[in-house]
Coordinates of N, CA and C in Angstrom, one line a residue:
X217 N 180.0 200.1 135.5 CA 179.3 198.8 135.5 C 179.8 198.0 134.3
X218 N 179.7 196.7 134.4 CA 180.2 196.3 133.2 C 179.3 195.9 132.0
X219 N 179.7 195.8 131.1 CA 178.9 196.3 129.9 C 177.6 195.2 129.8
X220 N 176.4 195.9 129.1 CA 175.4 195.2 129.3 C 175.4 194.1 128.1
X221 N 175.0 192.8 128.6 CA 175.2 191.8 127.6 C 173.9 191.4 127.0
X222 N 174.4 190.8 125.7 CA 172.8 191.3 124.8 C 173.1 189.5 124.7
X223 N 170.9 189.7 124.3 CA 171.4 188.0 124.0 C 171.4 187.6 122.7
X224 N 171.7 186.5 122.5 CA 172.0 185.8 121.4 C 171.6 186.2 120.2
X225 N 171.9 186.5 118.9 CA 171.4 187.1 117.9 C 170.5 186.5 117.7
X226 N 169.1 186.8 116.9 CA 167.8 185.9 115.9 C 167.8 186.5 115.0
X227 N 166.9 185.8 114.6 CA 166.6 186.1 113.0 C 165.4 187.4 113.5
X228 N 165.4 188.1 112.3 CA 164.6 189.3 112.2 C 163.1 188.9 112.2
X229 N 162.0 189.7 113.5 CA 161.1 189.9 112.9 C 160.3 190.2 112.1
X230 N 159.5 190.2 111.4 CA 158.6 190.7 110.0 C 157.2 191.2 111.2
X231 N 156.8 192.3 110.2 CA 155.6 193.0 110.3 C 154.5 192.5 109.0
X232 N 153.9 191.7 109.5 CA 153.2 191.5 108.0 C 152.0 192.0 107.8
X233 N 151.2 191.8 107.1 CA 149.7 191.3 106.6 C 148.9 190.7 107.7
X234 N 149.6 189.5 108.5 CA 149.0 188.4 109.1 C 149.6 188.9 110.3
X235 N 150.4 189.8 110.9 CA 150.7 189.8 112.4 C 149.8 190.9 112.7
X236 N 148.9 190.5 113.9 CA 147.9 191.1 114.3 C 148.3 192.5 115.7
X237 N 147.8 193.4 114.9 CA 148.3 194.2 116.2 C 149.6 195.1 115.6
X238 N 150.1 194.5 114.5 CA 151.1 195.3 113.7 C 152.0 195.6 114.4
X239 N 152.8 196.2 114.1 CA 154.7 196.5 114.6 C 154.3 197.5 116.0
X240 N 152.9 197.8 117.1 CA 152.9 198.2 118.1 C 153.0 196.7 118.8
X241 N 152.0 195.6 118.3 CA 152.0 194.5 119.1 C 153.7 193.6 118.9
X242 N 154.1 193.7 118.2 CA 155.4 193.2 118.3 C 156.4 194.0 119.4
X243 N 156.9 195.2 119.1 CA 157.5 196.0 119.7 C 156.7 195.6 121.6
X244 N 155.9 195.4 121.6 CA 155.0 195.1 123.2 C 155.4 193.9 123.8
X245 N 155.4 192.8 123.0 CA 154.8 191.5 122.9 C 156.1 190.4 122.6
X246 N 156.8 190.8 121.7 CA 158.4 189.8 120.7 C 159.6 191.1 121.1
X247 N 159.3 192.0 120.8 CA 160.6 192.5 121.0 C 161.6 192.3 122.2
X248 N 162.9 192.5 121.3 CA 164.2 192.6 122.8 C 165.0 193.1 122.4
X249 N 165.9 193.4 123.6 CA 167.0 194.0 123.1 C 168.0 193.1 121.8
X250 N 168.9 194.3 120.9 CA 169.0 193.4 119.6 C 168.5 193.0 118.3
X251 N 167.0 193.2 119.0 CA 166.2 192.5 117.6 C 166.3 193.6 116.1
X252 N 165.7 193.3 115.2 CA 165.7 193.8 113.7 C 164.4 193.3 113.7
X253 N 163.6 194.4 113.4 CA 162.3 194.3 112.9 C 162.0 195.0 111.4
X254 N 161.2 193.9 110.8 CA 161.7 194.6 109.2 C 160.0 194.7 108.7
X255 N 159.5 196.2 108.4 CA 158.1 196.1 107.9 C 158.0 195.6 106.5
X256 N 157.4 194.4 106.6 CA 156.8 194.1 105.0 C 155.8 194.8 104.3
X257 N 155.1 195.4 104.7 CA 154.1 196.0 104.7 C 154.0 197.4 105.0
X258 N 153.0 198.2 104.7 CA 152.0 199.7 105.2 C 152.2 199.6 106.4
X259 N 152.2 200.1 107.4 CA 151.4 200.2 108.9 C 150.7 201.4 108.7
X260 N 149.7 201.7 109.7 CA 148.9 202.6 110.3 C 149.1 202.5 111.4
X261 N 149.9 203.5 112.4 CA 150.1 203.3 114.0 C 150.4 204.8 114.8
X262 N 150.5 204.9 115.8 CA 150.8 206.3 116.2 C 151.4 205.7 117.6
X263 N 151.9 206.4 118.2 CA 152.1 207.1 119.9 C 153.1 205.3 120.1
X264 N 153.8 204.9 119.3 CA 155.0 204.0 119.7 C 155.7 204.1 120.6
X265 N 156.4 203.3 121.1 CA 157.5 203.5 122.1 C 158.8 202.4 121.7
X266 N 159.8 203.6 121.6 CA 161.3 202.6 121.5 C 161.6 202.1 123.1
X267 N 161.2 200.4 123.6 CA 161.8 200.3 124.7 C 162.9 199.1 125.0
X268 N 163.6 199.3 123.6 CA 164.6 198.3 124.0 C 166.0 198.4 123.5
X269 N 167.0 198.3 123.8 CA 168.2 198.9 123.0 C 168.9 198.1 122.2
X270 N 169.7 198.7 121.2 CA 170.0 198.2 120.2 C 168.8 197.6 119.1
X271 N 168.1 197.9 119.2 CA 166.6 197.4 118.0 C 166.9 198.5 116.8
X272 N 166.9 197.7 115.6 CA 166.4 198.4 114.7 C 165.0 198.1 113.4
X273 N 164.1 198.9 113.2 CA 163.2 198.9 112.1 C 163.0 199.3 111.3
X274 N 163.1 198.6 109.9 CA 163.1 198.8 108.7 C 162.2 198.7 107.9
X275 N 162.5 199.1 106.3 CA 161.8 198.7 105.6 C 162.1 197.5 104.8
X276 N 161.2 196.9 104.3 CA 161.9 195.3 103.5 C 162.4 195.7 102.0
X277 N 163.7 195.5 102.0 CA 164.5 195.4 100.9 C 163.7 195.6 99.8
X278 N 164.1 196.6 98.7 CA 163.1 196.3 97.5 C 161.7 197.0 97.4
X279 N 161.3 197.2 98.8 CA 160.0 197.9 98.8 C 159.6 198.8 99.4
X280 N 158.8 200.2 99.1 CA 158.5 201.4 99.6 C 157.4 201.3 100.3
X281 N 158.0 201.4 101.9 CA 156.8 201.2 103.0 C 156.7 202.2 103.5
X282 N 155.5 202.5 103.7 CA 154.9 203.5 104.5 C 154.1 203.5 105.6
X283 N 154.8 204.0 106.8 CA 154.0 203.9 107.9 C 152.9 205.8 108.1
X284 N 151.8 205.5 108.3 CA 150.9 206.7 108.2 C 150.6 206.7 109.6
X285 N 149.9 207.8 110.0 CA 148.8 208.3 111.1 C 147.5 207.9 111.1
X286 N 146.9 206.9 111.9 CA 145.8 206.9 112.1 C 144.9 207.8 111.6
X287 N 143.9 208.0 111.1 CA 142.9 208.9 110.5 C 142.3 209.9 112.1
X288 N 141.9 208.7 112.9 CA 141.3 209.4 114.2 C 142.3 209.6 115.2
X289 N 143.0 211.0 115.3 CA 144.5 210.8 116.4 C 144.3 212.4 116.8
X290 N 144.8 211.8 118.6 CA 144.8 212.9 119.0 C 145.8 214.2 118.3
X291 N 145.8 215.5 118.3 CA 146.6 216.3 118.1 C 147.7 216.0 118.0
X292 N 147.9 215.9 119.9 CA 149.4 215.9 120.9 C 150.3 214.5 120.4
X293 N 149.3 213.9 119.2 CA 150.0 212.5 119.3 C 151.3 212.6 118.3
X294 N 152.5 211.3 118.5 CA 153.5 211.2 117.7 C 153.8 210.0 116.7
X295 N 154.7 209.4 116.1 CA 154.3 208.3 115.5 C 155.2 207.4 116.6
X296 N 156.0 208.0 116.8 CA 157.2 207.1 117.2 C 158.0 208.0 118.7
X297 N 158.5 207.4 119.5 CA 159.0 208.1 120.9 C 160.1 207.3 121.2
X298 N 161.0 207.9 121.0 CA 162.5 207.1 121.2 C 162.8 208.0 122.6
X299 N 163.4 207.4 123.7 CA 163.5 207.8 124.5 C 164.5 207.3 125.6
X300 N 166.0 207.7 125.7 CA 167.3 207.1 126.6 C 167.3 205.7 125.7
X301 N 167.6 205.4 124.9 CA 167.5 204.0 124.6 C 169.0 204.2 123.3
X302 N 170.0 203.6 123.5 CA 170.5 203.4 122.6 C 171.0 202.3 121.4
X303 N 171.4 202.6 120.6 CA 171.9 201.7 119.6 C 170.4 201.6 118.6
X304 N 169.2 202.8 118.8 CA 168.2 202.8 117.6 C 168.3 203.2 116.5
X305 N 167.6 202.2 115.4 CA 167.5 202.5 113.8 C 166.4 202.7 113.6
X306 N 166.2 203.4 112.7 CA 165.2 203.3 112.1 C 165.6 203.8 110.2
X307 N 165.2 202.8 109.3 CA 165.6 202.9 108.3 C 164.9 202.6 107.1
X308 N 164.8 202.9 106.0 CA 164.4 202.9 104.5 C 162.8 202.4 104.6
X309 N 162.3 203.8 105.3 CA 160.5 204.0 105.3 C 160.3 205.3 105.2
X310 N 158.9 205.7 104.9 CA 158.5 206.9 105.0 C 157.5 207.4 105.9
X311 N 157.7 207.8 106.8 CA 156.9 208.3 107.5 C 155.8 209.9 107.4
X312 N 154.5 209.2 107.3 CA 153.9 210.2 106.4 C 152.7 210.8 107.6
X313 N 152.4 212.0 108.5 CA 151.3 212.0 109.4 C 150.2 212.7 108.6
X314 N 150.2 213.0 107.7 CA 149.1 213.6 106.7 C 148.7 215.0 107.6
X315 N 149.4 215.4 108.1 CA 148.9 216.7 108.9 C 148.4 216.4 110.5
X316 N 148.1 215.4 110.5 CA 147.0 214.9 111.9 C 148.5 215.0 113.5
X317 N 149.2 214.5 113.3 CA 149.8 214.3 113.9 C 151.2 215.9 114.6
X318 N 150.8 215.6 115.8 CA 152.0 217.2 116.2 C 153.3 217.0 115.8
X319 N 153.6 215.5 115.9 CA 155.2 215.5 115.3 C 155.3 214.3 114.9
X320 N 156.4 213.8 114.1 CA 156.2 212.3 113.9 C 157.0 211.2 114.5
X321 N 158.5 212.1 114.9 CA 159.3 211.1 115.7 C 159.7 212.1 117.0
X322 N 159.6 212.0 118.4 CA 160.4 212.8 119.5 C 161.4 212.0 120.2
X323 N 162.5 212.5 119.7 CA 163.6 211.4 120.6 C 163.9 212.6 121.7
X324 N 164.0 211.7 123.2 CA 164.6 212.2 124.2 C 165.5 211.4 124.8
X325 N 166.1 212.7 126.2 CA 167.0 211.9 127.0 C 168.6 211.1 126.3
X326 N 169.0 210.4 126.7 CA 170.4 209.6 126.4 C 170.1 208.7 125.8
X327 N 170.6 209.1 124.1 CA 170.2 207.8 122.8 C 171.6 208.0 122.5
X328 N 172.4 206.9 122.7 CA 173.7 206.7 122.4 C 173.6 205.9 120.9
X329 N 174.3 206.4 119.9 CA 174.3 206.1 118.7 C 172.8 205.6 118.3
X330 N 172.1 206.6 118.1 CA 170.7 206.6 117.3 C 171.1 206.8 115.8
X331 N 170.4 206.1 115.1 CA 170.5 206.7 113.5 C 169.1 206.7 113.3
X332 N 168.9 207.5 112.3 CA 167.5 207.7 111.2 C 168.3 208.0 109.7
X333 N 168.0 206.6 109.1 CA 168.5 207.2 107.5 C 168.0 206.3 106.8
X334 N 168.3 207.3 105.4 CA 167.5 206.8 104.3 C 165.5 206.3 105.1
X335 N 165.1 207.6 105.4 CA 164.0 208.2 106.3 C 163.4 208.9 105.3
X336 N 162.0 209.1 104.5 CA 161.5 210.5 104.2 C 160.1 210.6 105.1
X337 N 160.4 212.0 106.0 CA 159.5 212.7 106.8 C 158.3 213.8 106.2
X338 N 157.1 213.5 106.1 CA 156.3 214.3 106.1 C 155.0 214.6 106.6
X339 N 154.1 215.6 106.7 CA 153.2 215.6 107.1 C 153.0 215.4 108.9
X340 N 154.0 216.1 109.6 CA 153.8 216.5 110.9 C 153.3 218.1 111.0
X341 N 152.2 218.0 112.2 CA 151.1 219.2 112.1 C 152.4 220.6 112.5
X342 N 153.5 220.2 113.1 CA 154.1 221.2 114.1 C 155.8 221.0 113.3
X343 N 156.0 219.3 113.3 CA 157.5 219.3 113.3 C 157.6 217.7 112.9
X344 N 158.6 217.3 112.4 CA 158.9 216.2 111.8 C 159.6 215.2 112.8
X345 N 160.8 215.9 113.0 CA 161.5 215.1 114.5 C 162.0 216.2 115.1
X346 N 161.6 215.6 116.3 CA 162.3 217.1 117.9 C 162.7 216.0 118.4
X347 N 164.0 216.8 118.7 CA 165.4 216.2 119.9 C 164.8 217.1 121.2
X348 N 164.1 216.5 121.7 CA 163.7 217.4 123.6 C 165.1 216.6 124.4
X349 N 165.8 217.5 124.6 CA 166.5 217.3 125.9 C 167.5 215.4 125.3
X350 N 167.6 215.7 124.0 CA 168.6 214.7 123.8 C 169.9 214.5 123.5
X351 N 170.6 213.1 123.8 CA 171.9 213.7 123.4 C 172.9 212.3 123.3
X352 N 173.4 212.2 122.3 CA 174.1 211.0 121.9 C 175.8 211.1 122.8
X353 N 176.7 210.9 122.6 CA 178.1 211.0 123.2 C 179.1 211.2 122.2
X354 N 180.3 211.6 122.8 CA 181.6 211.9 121.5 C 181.4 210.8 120.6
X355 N 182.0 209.5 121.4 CA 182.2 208.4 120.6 C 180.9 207.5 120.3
X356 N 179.5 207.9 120.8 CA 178.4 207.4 120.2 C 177.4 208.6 119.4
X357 N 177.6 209.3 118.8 CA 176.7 210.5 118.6 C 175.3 209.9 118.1
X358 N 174.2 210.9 117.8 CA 173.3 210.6 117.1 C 172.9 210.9 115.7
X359 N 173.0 210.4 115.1 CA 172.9 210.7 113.1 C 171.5 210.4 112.7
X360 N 171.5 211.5 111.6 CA 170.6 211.7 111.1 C 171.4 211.5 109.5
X361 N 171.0 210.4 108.6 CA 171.3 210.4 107.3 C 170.9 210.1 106.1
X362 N 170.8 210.8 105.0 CA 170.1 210.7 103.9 C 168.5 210.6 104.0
X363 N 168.1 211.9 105.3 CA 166.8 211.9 105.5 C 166.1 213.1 104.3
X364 N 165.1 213.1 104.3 CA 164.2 214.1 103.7 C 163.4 214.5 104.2
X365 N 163.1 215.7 104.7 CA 161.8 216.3 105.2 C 161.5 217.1 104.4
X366 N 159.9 217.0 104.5 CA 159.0 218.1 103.7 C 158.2 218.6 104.6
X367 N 158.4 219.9 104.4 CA 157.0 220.6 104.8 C 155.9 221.2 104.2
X368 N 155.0 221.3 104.8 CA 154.3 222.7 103.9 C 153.6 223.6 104.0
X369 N 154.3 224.0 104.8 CA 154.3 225.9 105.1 C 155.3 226.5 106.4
X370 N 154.9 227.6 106.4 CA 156.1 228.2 107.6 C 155.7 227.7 109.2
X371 N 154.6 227.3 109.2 CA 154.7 227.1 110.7 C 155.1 225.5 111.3
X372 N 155.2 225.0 110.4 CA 156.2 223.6 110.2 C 157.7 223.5 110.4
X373 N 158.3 222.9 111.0 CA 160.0 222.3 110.9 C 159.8 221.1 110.7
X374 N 160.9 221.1 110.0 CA 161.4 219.8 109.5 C 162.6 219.3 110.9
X375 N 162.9 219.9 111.7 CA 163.8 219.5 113.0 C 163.3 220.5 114.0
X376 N 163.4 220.2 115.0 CA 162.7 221.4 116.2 C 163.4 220.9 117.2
X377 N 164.5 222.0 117.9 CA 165.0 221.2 119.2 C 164.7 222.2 120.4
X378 N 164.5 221.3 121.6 CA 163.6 222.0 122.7 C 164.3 221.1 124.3
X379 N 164.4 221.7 125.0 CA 164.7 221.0 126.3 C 163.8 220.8 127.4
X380 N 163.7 219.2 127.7 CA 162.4 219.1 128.6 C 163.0 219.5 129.8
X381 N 161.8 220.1 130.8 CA 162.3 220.0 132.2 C 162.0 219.0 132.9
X382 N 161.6 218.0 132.8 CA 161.3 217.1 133.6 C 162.9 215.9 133.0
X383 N 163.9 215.9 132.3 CA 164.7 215.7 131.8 C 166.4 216.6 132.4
X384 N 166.3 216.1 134.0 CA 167.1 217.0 134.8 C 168.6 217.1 134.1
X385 N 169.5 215.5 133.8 CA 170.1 215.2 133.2 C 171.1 215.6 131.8
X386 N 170.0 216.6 131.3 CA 170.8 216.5 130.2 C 170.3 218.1 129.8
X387 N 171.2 218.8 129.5 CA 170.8 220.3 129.8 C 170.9 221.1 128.3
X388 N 171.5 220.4 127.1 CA 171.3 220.5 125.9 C 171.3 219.4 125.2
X389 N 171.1 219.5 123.7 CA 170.8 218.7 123.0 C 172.2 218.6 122.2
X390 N 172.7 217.5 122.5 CA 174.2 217.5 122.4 C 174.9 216.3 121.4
X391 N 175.7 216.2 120.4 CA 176.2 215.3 120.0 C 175.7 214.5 118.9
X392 N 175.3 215.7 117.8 CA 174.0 215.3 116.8 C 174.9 215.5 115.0
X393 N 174.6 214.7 114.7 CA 175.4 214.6 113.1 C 174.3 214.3 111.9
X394 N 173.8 215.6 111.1 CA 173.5 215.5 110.3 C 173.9 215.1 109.0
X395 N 174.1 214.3 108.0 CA 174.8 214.0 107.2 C 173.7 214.0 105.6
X396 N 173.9 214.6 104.5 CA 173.4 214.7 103.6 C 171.3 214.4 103.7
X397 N 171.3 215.4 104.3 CA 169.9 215.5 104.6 C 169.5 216.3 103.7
X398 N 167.7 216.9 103.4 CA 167.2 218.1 102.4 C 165.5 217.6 103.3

């Protein structure tokens, strides 16, 4: 097919203080393919969804944002769900579930050049980020760089890879580049 055409670049949106509904209602509501969403701010959010390709979200230059887990959250919940979507960022935040949360990021399916860097992960009840049944390509892989995960204790990972069955397609988790992680 011929290549998918993106539209016109914009200016980045901001997560503020004043955008109501926070970086879920954007991601729902403004987002597209291409955009740069940049947190100015904290969030409090869980059970996200990446649904658009080439998006990336950040932290704002200069300042240490943290996105947390809702206080009241299901178990099974995650912060973030990347799923077949390529060209995702996510970069210079901390993603913190305070324990509440089963995992904090699950990427599945075909994420052609995903990154997570300059990421610090902690406080997933089970695992930090699980690759279920994902998998980047030779010349798009998926990176993982200058992340940090913490745990705290043995029934925790800091990475957990698992293959979905409902995910016919893709039969390992394939095409993954870790790069100066701890």
């Amino acid at each position: 097919p011929p290549p998918k055409k993106l539209p016109p670049p914009r200016g980045p949106l901001r997560v503020t203080a004043a955008v109501m509904g926070g970086l879920g209602q954007v991601l729902r509501t403004q987002g597209r393919d291409g955009d740069r969403i940049i947190l100015e701010v904290d969030i409090t959010e869980a059970d996200l969804d990446v649904n658009k390709d080439d998006l990336t979200i950040e932290g704002a230059a200069g300042k240490n944002i943290t996105w947390r887990a809702p206080a009241a959250l299901d178990p099974k919940a995650k912060l973030l769900r990347v799923g077949g979507k390529s060209g995702f960022t996510l970069k210079g935040i901390t993603l913190d579930g305070g324990g509440r949360p089963e995992g904090l990021i699950v990427v599945f399916g075909q994420c052609k050049n995903l990154r997570i860097e300059d990421v610090t992960l902690r406080g997933g009840r089970l695992w930090n980020v699980m690759f279920g049944s994902a998998a980047g390509t030779p010349d798009s892989p998926m990176t993982l760089q200058n992340v940090r995960s913490h745990t705290a204790g043995p029934a925790e990972s800091a990475v957990r890879f698992e293959l979905f069955p409902f995910i016919k397609t893709i039969s390992e988790n394939d095409h993954l580049i870790f790069k100066d992680c701890t």
